[in-house]
Coordinates of C-alpha atoms in Angstrom, one line a residue:
Chain R
X29 CA 36.4 78.6 98.5
X30 CA 38.6 76.9 101.0
X31 CA 41.7 76.9 98.6
X32 CA 42.3 78.1 95.4
X33 CA 45.3 77.0 93.1
X34 CA 45.9 79.0 90.1
X35 CA 48.0 78.0 87.2
X36 CA 50.4 76.8 89.2
X37 CA 53.9 75.2 88.1
X38 CA 56.2 72.9 89.6
X39 CA 59.4 71.9 87.9
X40 CA 62.6 69.6 90.0
X41 CA 65.4 70.1 87.9
X42 CA 64.4 68.5 83.9
X43 CA 61.5 66.8 86.2
X44 CA 58.4 69.2 85.9
X45 CA 56.2 67.6 88.8
X46 CA 53.2 69.7 88.8
X47 CA 51.9 71.4 85.4
X48 CA 49.6 74.4 85.3
X49 CA 47.4 72.7 87.7
X50 CA 44.0 74.7 88.4
X51 CA 41.6 73.7 91.2
X52 CA 39.3 74.8 93.6
X53 CA 38.2 73.4 96.8
X54 CA 35.2 74.3 99.0
X55 CA 35.1 75.5 102.0
X56 CA 34.9 72.4 104.9
X57 CA 34.9 69.9 102.2
X58 CA 37.2 66.5 102.5
X59 CA 38.8 66.3 98.8
X60 CA 41.1 63.4 97.6
X61 CA 43.9 64.3 95.3
X62 CA 44.3 60.7 93.6
X63 CA 47.5 60.1 91.0
X64 CA 50.0 56.8 90.8
X65 CA 53.2 57.8 92.2
X66 CA 55.0 60.6 90.4
X67 CA 51.9 62.1 89.3
X68 CA 52.4 65.6 91.5
X69 CA 49.9 65.0 93.6
X70 CA 52.7 64.9 97.0
X71 CA 54.0 68.2 95.5
X72 CA 50.9 69.5 94.9
X73 CA 50.3 69.1 98.6
X74 CA 53.7 70.3 99.8
X75 CA 52.9 73.5 97.2
X76 CA 49.7 74.8 99.2
X77 CA 51.1 73.9 102.5
X78 CA 54.0 75.8 101.7
X79 CA 57.1 73.5 101.7
X80 CA 57.7 74.4 98.1
X81 CA 57.3 77.5 96.1
X82 CA 55.8 77.3 92.9
X83 CA 58.1 78.3 89.7
X84 CA 54.6 79.8 88.2
X85 CA 50.7 80.8 89.5
X86 CA 49.1 81.2 92.7
X87 CA 47.9 79.5 95.5
X88 CA 44.7 81.5 97.6
X89 CA 43.3 79.7 101.7
X90 CA 40.5 80.8 102.7
X91 CA 40.0 84.1 100.4
X92 CA 43.7 85.2 101.1
X93 CA 46.7 85.2 98.7
X94 CA 49.1 82.9 100.3
X95 CA 51.3 82.4 97.1
X96 CA 53.7 84.4 99.1
X97 CA 53.4 83.7 102.8
X98 CA 55.9 81.7 104.4
X99 CA 55.1 78.1 105.9
X100 CA 54.6 79.9 109.4
X101 CA 52.2 82.2 108.5
X102 CA 50.2 79.8 106.5
X103 CA 48.8 78.1 109.4
X104 CA 47.7 75.0 108.5
X105 CA 47.6 71.1 109.6
X106 CA 50.3 69.3 107.6
X107 CA 50.2 65.1 108.8
X108 CA 53.3 63.3 106.9
X109 CA 53.1 59.7 105.8
X110 CA 55.8 59.0 108.3
X111 CA 53.7 60.6 111.0
X112 CA 56.9 63.0 111.8
X113 CA 56.4 62.8 115.5
X114 CA 58.9 64.6 117.8
X115 CA 60.8 61.6 119.0
X116 CA 61.9 63.4 122.4
X117 CA 58.5 64.5 123.1
X118 CA 55.4 62.8 124.9
X119 CA 52.0 62.8 123.0
X120 CA 50.9 65.8 125.1
X121 CA 54.1 67.7 124.6
X122 CA 53.8 67.0 120.5
X123 CA 49.7 68.0 120.6
X124 CA 50.7 71.1 122.8
X125 CA 54.3 72.5 119.9
X126 CA 52.3 74.4 117.5
X127 CA 50.7 76.0 120.9
X128 CA 53.4 77.1 122.8
X129 CA 55.1 78.6 119.9
X130 CA 52.1 80.8 119.5
X131 CA 52.7 80.9 123.2
X132 CA 49.2 80.2 124.3
X133 CA 48.8 80.2 128.4
X134 CA 49.8 77.3 129.7
X135 CA 46.0 76.7 131.3
X136 CA 44.4 77.1 127.9
X137 CA 46.9 74.7 126.2
X138 CA 46.3 72.1 128.7
X139 CA 42.5 72.4 128.1
X140 CA 43.0 72.4 124.2
X141 CA 45.3 68.9 124.8
X142 CA 42.9 67.1 126.4
X143 CA 39.9 68.2 124.3
X144 CA 42.2 66.7 121.5
X145 CA 42.9 63.8 123.3
X146 CA 39.3 63.2 123.6
X147 CA 38.6 63.7 119.9
X148 CA 41.3 61.4 118.7
X149 CA 40.1 58.5 121.4
X150 CA 44.0 58.3 123.2
X151 CA 42.8 59.5 126.5
X152 CA 45.5 58.4 129.0
X153 CA 48.3 58.0 126.7
X154 CA 49.4 61.5 126.7
X155 CA 52.6 60.8 129.1
X156 CA 53.6 58.0 126.5
X157 CA 56.8 58.9 124.0
X158 CA 55.9 58.1 120.3
X159 CA 58.2 54.9 120.2
X160 CA 55.6 53.4 122.6
X161 CA 52.6 53.6 120.5
X162 CA 51.4 51.5 117.6
X163 CA 51.3 53.0 114.1
X164 CA 47.4 53.8 114.2
X165 CA 48.0 55.8 117.7
X166 CA 51.0 57.7 116.1
X167 CA 48.8 58.5 113.4
X168 CA 46.1 59.7 115.2
X169 CA 49.0 61.9 117.3
X170 CA 49.7 63.6 114.2
X171 CA 46.5 64.5 113.4
X172 CA 45.9 65.8 116.9
X173 CA 49.2 67.8 116.8
X174 CA 47.8 69.1 113.4
X175 CA 44.5 70.2 114.5
X176 CA 45.7 71.6 117.7
X177 CA 46.0 75.3 115.8
X178 CA 42.9 75.2 114.4
X179 CA 44.3 75.7 110.8
X180 CA 43.1 77.3 108.2
X181 CA 43.2 73.8 106.2
X182 CA 44.5 70.4 106.4
X183 CA 46.7 68.8 104.6
X184 CA 47.4 64.9 104.9
X185 CA 50.0 63.2 102.3
X186 CA 49.5 59.4 102.2
X187 CA 48.1 59.2 105.7
X188 CA 47.2 55.4 106.0
X189 CA 50.5 54.7 103.6
X190 CA 52.8 53.3 105.9
X191 CA 50.2 51.4 108.5
X192 CA 48.7 47.4 107.8
X193 CA 45.7 46.7 105.4
X194 CA 43.1 46.3 108.8
X195 CA 44.3 49.5 110.6
X196 CA 43.9 51.4 107.4
X197 CA 40.4 50.8 107.1
X198 CA 39.4 51.3 110.4
X199 CA 41.4 55.0 110.6
X200 CA 39.6 55.7 107.0
X201 CA 36.3 55.5 108.1
X202 CA 37.6 57.6 111.3
X203 CA 39.2 60.0 109.9
X204 CA 35.5 60.7 107.6
X205 CA 33.9 61.0 111.1
X206 CA 36.4 63.0 112.2
X207 CA 36.0 65.7 109.6
X208 CA 32.4 65.4 110.1
X209 CA 33.1 66.8 113.5
X210 CA 35.3 69.2 113.1
X211 CA 34.3 70.8 109.5
X212 CA 37.9 71.8 108.8
X213 CA 38.8 72.3 104.8
X214 CA 40.8 68.9 104.6
X215 CA 42.7 67.9 101.4
X216 CA 44.8 64.3 101.6
X217 CA 46.7 62.3 98.9
X218 CA 46.4 58.7 97.9
X219 CA 47.5 56.5 95.3
X220 CA 44.7 54.1 96.3
X221 CA 41.6 54.5 94.6
X222 CA 39.2 52.4 97.2
X223 CA 40.6 54.5 99.9
X224 CA 39.8 58.3 97.6
X225 CA 36.6 56.7 97.0
X226 CA 36.0 55.6 100.4
X227 CA 36.3 58.7 102.4
X228 CA 36.2 62.1 100.1
X229 CA 33.6 63.8 99.0
X230 CA 35.7 64.8 96.0
X231 CA 38.4 64.0 93.8
X232 CA 41.1 65.1 92.2
X233 CA 42.8 62.4 89.6
X234 CA 46.1 63.4 88.7
X235 CA 48.6 61.9 85.8
X236 CA 51.9 63.2 84.5
X237 CA 51.5 66.5 86.9
X238 CA 48.4 67.8 85.3
X239 CA 44.7 67.0 86.4
X240 CA 42.8 64.8 84.6
X241 CA 39.3 65.0 86.4
X242 CA 37.6 66.4 88.9
X243 CA 34.5 64.9 90.7
X244 CA 32.7 63.8 92.9
X245 CA 33.4 59.2 93.8
X246 CA 30.4 58.3 91.6
X247 CA 31.3 60.4 88.7
X248 CA 34.7 59.8 88.8
X249 CA 33.5 56.1 88.5
X250 CA 30.3 56.0 86.3
X251 CA 31.6 59.0 83.9
X252 CA 35.4 58.7 83.4
X253 CA 36.6 61.7 81.8
X254 CA 39.9 59.9 80.2
X255 CA 41.3 56.8 79.5
X256 CA 43.6 57.1 81.9
X257 CA 41.3 57.9 84.9
X258 CA 38.6 54.9 83.8
X259 CA 41.9 52.6 84.1
X260 CA 42.8 54.0 86.9
X261 CA 39.7 54.4 89.4
X262 CA 39.1 50.7 88.6
X263 CA 40.0 47.2 86.6
X264 CA 39.4 47.6 82.8
X265 CA 39.3 45.1 79.6
X266 CA 40.8 47.6 76.8
X267 CA 39.4 45.9 73.4
X268 CA 39.7 47.4 69.5
X269 CA 36.4 48.5 68.4
X270 CA 37.0 45.7 65.7
X271 CA 36.7 43.0 67.7
X272 CA 33.5 41.0 67.1
X273 CA 31.9 41.4 69.9
X274 CA 30.6 45.4 69.4
X275 CA 29.6 44.5 65.7
X276 CA 27.1 41.7 67.2
X277 CA 25.7 43.7 70.6
X278 CA 25.5 46.8 67.7
X279 CA 27.3 49.1 69.9
X280 CA 29.4 51.6 67.6
X281 CA 32.7 52.5 69.3
X282 CA 33.9 56.1 68.3
X283 CA 37.9 55.4 69.1
X284 CA 39.6 52.5 67.9
X285 CA 39.8 51.7 72.1
X286 CA 37.4 50.8 74.3
X287 CA 37.0 50.0 77.7
X288 CA 35.4 47.8 79.1
X289 CA 34.9 47.5 83.2
X290 CA 35.0 43.5 84.0
X291 CA 31.0 43.8 85.6
X292 CA 29.9 45.4 83.1
X293 CA 30.0 42.4 80.7
X294 CA 26.9 40.0 80.9
X295 CA 27.9 36.3 81.0
X296 CA 25.0 33.3 79.5
X297 CA 25.3 29.9 79.4
X298 CA 23.4 29.3 76.2
X299 CA 23.8 31.9 72.9
X300 CA 21.2 34.6 72.3
X301 CA 21.1 37.3 69.2
X302 CA 23.7 39.7 70.4
X303 CA 26.2 37.6 72.5
X304 CA 29.6 36.5 71.0
X305 CA 31.1 32.8 72.4
X306 CA 34.0 32.4 74.2
X307 CA 36.0 29.6 76.6
X308 CA 36.6 30.2 80.6
X309 CA 40.0 29.6 81.4
X310 CA 40.7 30.7 84.8
X311 CA 38.3 31.0 87.6
X312 CA 39.4 33.1 90.8
X313 CA 37.7 33.4 94.1
X314 CA 37.8 36.5 95.9
X315 CA 35.2 36.0 98.9
X316 CA 32.2 37.4 97.8
X317 CA 33.5 37.9 94.2
X318 CA 34.4 35.6 91.6
X319 CA 36.8 36.5 88.6
X320 CA 36.9 35.1 85.2
X321 CA 39.7 35.3 82.7
X322 CA 37.9 34.4 79.7
X323 CA 39.1 33.8 76.1
X324 CA 37.3 34.9 72.7
X325 CA 37.4 33.2 69.6
X326 CA 40.0 35.6 67.9
X327 CA 42.2 35.2 71.1
X328 CA 41.1 38.4 72.8
X329 CA 41.1 37.8 76.5
X330 CA 38.5 39.6 79.0
X331 CA 37.8 39.5 82.9
X332 CA 35.1 39.6 83.9
X333 CA 33.5 39.8 87.8
X334 CA 30.5 37.8 89.0
X335 CA 28.8 38.1 92.3
X336 CA 28.3 34.6 94.4
X337 CA 25.1 33.9 93.6
X338 CA 25.4 34.6 89.5
X339 CA 28.8 32.2 89.2
X340 CA 26.7 30.1 91.3
X341 CA 23.4 30.1 89.1
X342 CA 26.0 29.8 85.9
X343 CA 28.1 27.1 87.6
X344 CA 30.9 27.7 85.4
X345 CA 34.1 25.8 85.4
X346 CA 37.0 26.2 83.4
X347 CA 37.3 24.7 79.6
X348 CA 33.1 25.7 79.7
X349 CA 32.1 27.4 76.7
X350 CA 29.8 31.1 77.4
X351 CA 28.2 33.6 75.6
X352 CA 29.0 37.3 76.7
X353 CA 28.1 40.5 75.7
X354 CA 29.0 43.8 76.9
X355 CA 26.2 46.2 79.2
X356 CA 28.2 49.4 79.0
X357 CA 31.6 50.2 77.0
X358 CA 33.2 53.7 76.7
X359 CA 35.7 54.3 73.9
X360 CA 38.5 56.6 74.6
X361 CA 40.9 58.1 71.8
X362 CA 44.7 56.4 72.1
X363 CA 47.0 58.2 73.9
X364 CA 47.6 57.5 77.3
X365 CA 49.6 55.6 79.4
X366 CA 49.3 54.3 82.9
Chain V
X28 CA 77.1 22.0 119.1
X29 CA 79.9 20.4 120.3
X30 CA 83.8 20.8 119.9
X31 CA 86.1 17.9 119.0
X32 CA 89.8 17.4 120.6
X33 CA 90.9 19.8 118.0
X34 CA 88.6 22.3 118.2
X35 CA 89.1 22.8 121.6
X36 CA 92.5 23.1 121.5
X37 CA 92.5 25.5 118.4
X38 CA 90.3 27.6 120.4
X39 CA 92.6 27.6 124.0
X40 CA 95.9 28.3 121.5
X41 CA 93.5 31.6 120.1
X42 CA 92.5 32.7 123.2
X43 CA 95.8 32.1 124.8
X44 CA 97.8 33.8 122.1
X45 CA 94.8 36.6 122.2
X46 CA 95.5 37.4 126.2
X47 CA 99.3 37.7 125.3
X48 CA 98.9 40.0 122.8
X49 CA 96.9 42.0 124.5
X50 CA 98.8 41.7 127.6
X51 CA 101.8 42.7 126.3
X52 CA 100.6 45.7 124.2
X53 CA 97.4 46.9 126.5
X54 CA 97.3 45.8 130.0
X55 CA 101.3 45.9 131.3
X56 CA 102.1 49.2 130.1
X57 CA 98.8 50.4 130.9
X58 CA 99.3 49.2 134.7
X59 CA 102.9 50.0 134.7
X60 CA 102.4 53.9 134.2
X61 CA 100.0 53.5 138.0
X62 CA 102.7 51.0 139.3
X63 CA 105.8 53.4 138.3
X64 CA 104.1 56.7 139.7
X65 CA 103.0 55.2 142.8
X66 CA 106.1 53.7 143.7
X67 CA 107.6 55.6 146.2
X68 CA 104.2 56.1 147.9
X69 CA 101.6 58.5 147.3
X70 CA 103.2 61.1 148.8
X71 CA 105.8 62.0 146.3
X72 CA 102.3 61.3 143.1
X73 CA 101.0 64.2 145.0
X74 CA 104.3 66.1 145.2
X75 CA 104.6 65.6 141.4
X76 CA 101.3 66.9 141.0
X77 CA 101.9 70.4 142.5
X78 CA 105.1 71.5 140.7
X79 CA 104.3 74.5 139.2
X80 CA 105.3 73.6 135.7
X81 CA 102.4 70.8 135.9
X82 CA 100.0 72.8 137.2
X83 CA 100.8 75.1 134.4
X84 CA 101.0 72.5 131.9
X85 CA 97.6 71.4 133.4
X86 CA 96.0 74.9 133.0
X87 CA 97.1 75.5 129.2
X88 CA 96.0 72.0 128.1
X89 CA 92.3 72.6 129.7
X90 CA 92.4 76.4 128.2
X91 CA 93.0 75.0 124.7
X92 CA 90.3 72.7 125.0
X93 CA 87.8 74.9 126.4
X94 CA 88.7 77.5 123.3
X95 CA 88.9 73.9 120.8
X96 CA 86.1 72.3 121.4
X97 CA 83.4 74.5 121.3
X98 CA 84.7 76.0 118.3
X99 CA 84.7 72.6 116.6
X100 CA 81.4 71.8 117.8
X101 CA 79.5 75.3 116.0
X102 CA 81.9 74.6 113.1
X103 CA 81.0 70.8 113.0
X104 CA 77.3 71.3 113.9
X105 CA 76.8 73.9 111.0
X106 CA 78.7 72.0 108.3
X107 CA 76.6 68.4 109.5
X108 CA 73.7 70.4 108.9
X109 CA 75.1 72.0 105.0
X110 CA 76.3 68.2 104.5
X111 CA 73.0 66.1 105.9
X112 CA 70.2 68.8 104.4
X113 CA 71.7 69.5 101.1
X114 CA 72.1 68.1 98.2
X115 CA 74.7 70.4 96.1
X116 CA 77.7 70.0 93.6
X117 CA 81.0 69.0 95.7
X118 CA 79.0 67.4 98.5
X119 CA 81.1 64.4 98.2
X120 CA 84.4 66.6 98.0
X121 CA 83.8 68.3 100.9
X122 CA 83.1 65.2 103.1
X123 CA 86.3 63.8 102.1
X124 CA 88.1 67.1 102.8
X125 CA 86.8 67.0 106.5
X126 CA 88.9 63.7 106.5
X127 CA 92.1 65.3 105.5
X128 CA 92.9 66.1 109.3
X129 CA 92.8 62.4 109.7
X130 CA 94.6 61.2 106.9
X131 CA 97.2 64.3 107.8
X132 CA 99.9 63.3 110.2
X133 CA 100.4 65.6 113.1
X134 CA 103.7 66.5 112.8
X135 CA 102.8 67.5 109.1
X136 CA 99.9 69.5 110.4
X137 CA 101.7 71.4 112.9
X138 CA 104.3 72.1 110.3
X139 CA 101.8 73.3 107.9
X140 CA 100.3 76.2 110.6
X141 CA 104.3 77.2 111.3
X142 CA 105.2 77.3 107.6
X143 CA 102.0 79.6 107.4
X144 CA 102.3 81.5 110.9
X145 CA 106.1 81.4 111.1
X146 CA 108.3 83.3 110.9
X147 CA 109.2 83.4 107.5
X148 CA 106.0 82.0 106.7
X149 CA 103.2 83.8 104.1
X150 CA 102.0 85.7 107.1
X151 CA 105.3 86.0 109.1
X152 CA 106.1 89.9 108.1
X153 CA 102.7 90.8 108.3
X154 CA 101.8 89.3 112.1
X155 CA 106.1 90.7 112.7
X156 CA 104.7 94.1 111.8
X157 CA 101.9 94.0 113.9
X158 CA 103.9 92.0 117.1
X159 CA 101.3 89.3 117.0
X160 CA 102.8 86.3 118.3
X161 CA 101.2 83.3 116.8
X162 CA 103.7 80.7 116.5
X163 CA 105.6 79.1 119.5
X164 CA 102.5 80.5 121.3
X165 CA 99.1 79.7 122.4
X166 CA 97.4 80.5 119.1
X167 CA 99.1 78.2 117.3
X168 CA 98.5 75.6 119.6
X169 CA 95.3 76.3 119.0
X170 CA 94.9 76.4 115.1
X171 CA 96.6 73.4 115.5
X172 CA 94.5 71.5 118.2
X173 CA 91.6 72.6 116.0
X174 CA 92.8 71.1 112.9
X175 CA 93.8 68.0 114.3
X176 CA 90.0 68.0 116.1
X177 CA 88.1 69.2 113.0
X178 CA 86.4 66.2 111.5
X179 CA 85.1 64.8 114.9
X180 CA 81.7 66.1 115.6
X181 CA 80.7 66.8 111.9
X182 CA 81.7 63.2 111.7
X183 CA 79.8 62.0 114.6
X184 CA 76.3 64.3 113.6
X185 CA 76.2 64.0 109.8
X186 CA 75.0 60.3 110.1
X187 CA 72.6 61.1 113.2
X188 CA 71.0 64.2 111.2
X189 CA 70.5 62.1 108.0
X190 CA 69.1 59.1 110.0
X191 CA 66.4 61.3 112.1
X192 CA 65.6 63.1 108.2
X193 CA 64.2 67.0 108.1
X194 CA 60.7 65.5 108.8
X195 CA 60.3 66.6 112.0
X196 CA 61.9 70.0 111.1
X197 CA 59.3 71.0 108.3
X198 CA 56.2 69.2 110.8
X199 CA 57.9 71.7 113.3
X200 CA 58.2 75.1 110.8
X201 CA 54.6 73.7 109.7
X202 CA 52.9 74.2 113.6
X203 CA 54.6 77.7 113.0
X204 CA 58.3 77.2 114.8
X205 CA 60.7 79.6 113.4
X206 CA 64.4 78.6 112.0
X207 CA 66.0 79.3 116.1
X208 CA 63.3 77.6 117.5
X209 CA 63.5 74.6 115.0
X210 CA 67.2 74.4 115.8
X211 CA 66.8 74.4 119.8
X212 CA 63.6 72.4 120.5
X213 CA 63.6 69.6 117.5
X214 CA 67.0 69.3 115.6
X215 CA 69.2 69.4 118.1
X216 CA 67.3 67.2 121.0
X217 CA 67.4 64.2 118.2
X218 CA 71.0 64.5 117.4
X219 CA 72.2 65.3 121.0
X220 CA 73.6 62.1 121.6
X221 CA 75.7 62.1 118.5
X222 CA 76.5 65.4 118.9
X223 CA 77.6 64.9 123.1
X224 CA 79.8 61.4 121.2
X225 CA 81.2 64.0 119.4
X226 CA 82.4 66.8 121.6
X227 CA 84.0 64.1 123.6
X228 CA 86.2 62.8 121.1
X229 CA 87.5 66.4 120.1
X230 CA 88.0 66.8 123.9
X231 CA 90.0 63.6 124.4
X232 CA 91.9 64.2 121.5
X233 CA 92.7 67.9 121.9
X234 CA 94.1 67.4 125.5
X235 CA 96.8 64.0 124.5
X236 CA 97.8 65.6 121.1
X237 CA 101.4 65.4 120.8
X238 CA 102.6 65.6 117.7
X239 CA 101.1 68.6 116.1
X240 CA 101.5 70.9 119.3
X241 CA 105.2 69.4 119.5
X242 CA 106.4 71.5 116.1
X243 CA 104.0 74.6 116.5
X244 CA 104.7 75.2 120.7
X245 CA 108.5 75.4 121.2
X246 CA 108.0 73.7 124.6
X247 CA 108.8 76.3 126.5
X248 CA 108.7 75.1 130.2
X249 CA 106.1 76.8 132.6
X250 CA 104.7 78.8 128.8
X251 CA 103.6 76.6 126.2
X252 CA 104.3 73.3 127.4
X253 CA 100.9 70.9 127.8
X254 CA 100.5 67.9 129.9
X255 CA 101.6 65.4 127.0
X256 CA 104.3 67.5 126.5
X257 CA 104.9 67.8 130.1
X258 CA 105.3 63.6 130.0
X259 CA 107.5 64.0 127.3
X260 CA 109.9 66.2 128.8
X261 CA 109.9 64.8 132.3
X262 CA 110.5 61.3 130.9
X263 CA 113.4 62.7 129.0
X264 CA 114.7 64.2 132.2
X265 CA 115.1 61.0 133.9
X266 CA 112.3 61.8 136.2
X267 CA 110.0 59.3 136.0
X268 CA 107.8 59.6 138.9
X269 CA 106.9 63.1 137.4
X270 CA 106.2 61.4 133.8
X271 CA 104.4 58.7 135.3
X272 CA 102.4 61.0 137.5
X273 CA 101.3 63.0 134.9
X274 CA 100.5 60.1 132.8
X275 CA 98.0 59.0 135.5
X276 CA 96.3 62.0 134.6
X277 CA 96.2 61.5 130.8
X278 CA 95.3 57.5 131.1
X279 CA 92.6 59.1 133.9
X280 CA 90.9 61.3 131.3
X281 CA 91.2 58.8 129.0
X282 CA 89.2 56.3 130.7
X283 CA 86.6 58.7 131.8
X284 CA 86.6 59.5 127.9
X285 CA 86.2 55.7 126.9
X286 CA 83.2 55.2 129.8
X287 CA 81.2 58.5 128.6
X288 CA 81.6 57.3 125.3
X289 CA 80.6 53.9 126.1
X290 CA 77.3 55.3 128.0
X291 CA 76.4 57.0 125.0
X292 CA 76.9 54.5 122.6
X293 CA 74.0 52.5 124.9
X294 CA 71.3 55.5 124.8
X295 CA 71.9 55.6 121.1
X296 CA 71.3 51.9 120.3
X297 CA 68.6 52.5 123.2
X298 CA 67.5 55.3 120.9
X299 CA 67.7 53.3 117.6
X300 CA 65.8 50.7 118.5
X301 CA 63.0 52.7 119.1

């Protein structure tokens, strides 16, 4: 196992940041810690790094108990959201920092820095200062610096959080490819479910200091374990189980609240046995996806997402009458909040 | 934008007032120092600068600065680090406490030292018993100067430290650096300009301090007389040229300080634009 977290808790004053969290991360895996702000995901990362000490529980890194090891002893690579590059050092000096602390011979350091500059595609920028680089370049320097010491685990705290949308997307793909190349056990924190799904092998969904679910992106999306996961990893409609829609379609919800993904609703222009009528309220075009707001006869509003082809075939307009039925719905006991 | 006639008139009036005011309180007095010092030519000026009691005053002034500046630099750095890097109860109070030397009149600062270490002070009997001389000797002058210049370094470094944040220090720590390595390789380089500025201000104030020093030193010629005290005494004894010669030296120190300060401020600004 690359990282094992055993019943770890951490409190800041009266705020319980992490509560009795246990998880195992395989060696070489790329895992996302996903959750809203205040869910404890960054604190958990800092606990693994040793930047915070747990109030209770144990942390193992590559099989060894690291709970009482100092930050310096853990040999970890850490990438901060705001890069945390040493402003007064050149890119080369930044990357070489960990090696110089370890008293690596000069020639070896130079070779390693060259290798890393190549790896992060910043060859030729070694003599620049961080202030002369773009955000994406800075983050890549931060990554090279973290990888220079050949860490046993690589931890990234919202690594793309400070970048603009385009650069962010590019870097995600790049990080995924980089991981396939270097194979170091990697954990990254994000509040963006799309980012987590795109980059990671496994996702740990956190809420209020606890783990809600651990699974592959597909498992998390298709088989959410809790209402929180269902609503956090994608858009949902929450309907009461008494809604006519379920009666008509023959679904028997087990809990008072039923969760429906907007693309799990079937829309027709004419009724068939299992459908209920609704009225189109609003149509929003988002490129390949069209979002439609529908009002059912009992006043309940539901959102439906259609692809372009389906939308064109139906030719919907506001005010139009349609007939809907659920393809797939999940019910959860209602004691959650986002 | 075009100015109407009245606007132009007001503008020139305001500029005129500013020039007259600045001339009266700044330019003419400063110029006068030089005129008086060199009134009888360059010879007497240098003659004044080689008087033994004058040389002694310079030596003492530099010696006090050599003690006070490093001590207050180290203290200021420690205080700034504690205040900028930690959240604790009484933090706001500590920051206000640092400003006490700014708020208290230097003469009162001097008196505090005398009342504590003087013959009738709290520590007076103890010091007398062990034959330690503090008041009317160099130790009291160092103490008073240190008190007056206590806040400068901390005041300049705290905002720089806060601005830099602790991310870089944490990054260094994760990369294996010990506390001492972090300080020398990461913290110090990122606050160097702020620190230098604080040191320069500390030095300028230490060398130029009059009030507190005049209370604690006893102003003994050739013994406890610093440059500012020398100027005052020479002037009172109608040795105008001697007074002004020394004043030229002090003024020169001030100019050097201002130039250095300007350079450092520019460097800090360039850093900030980064």
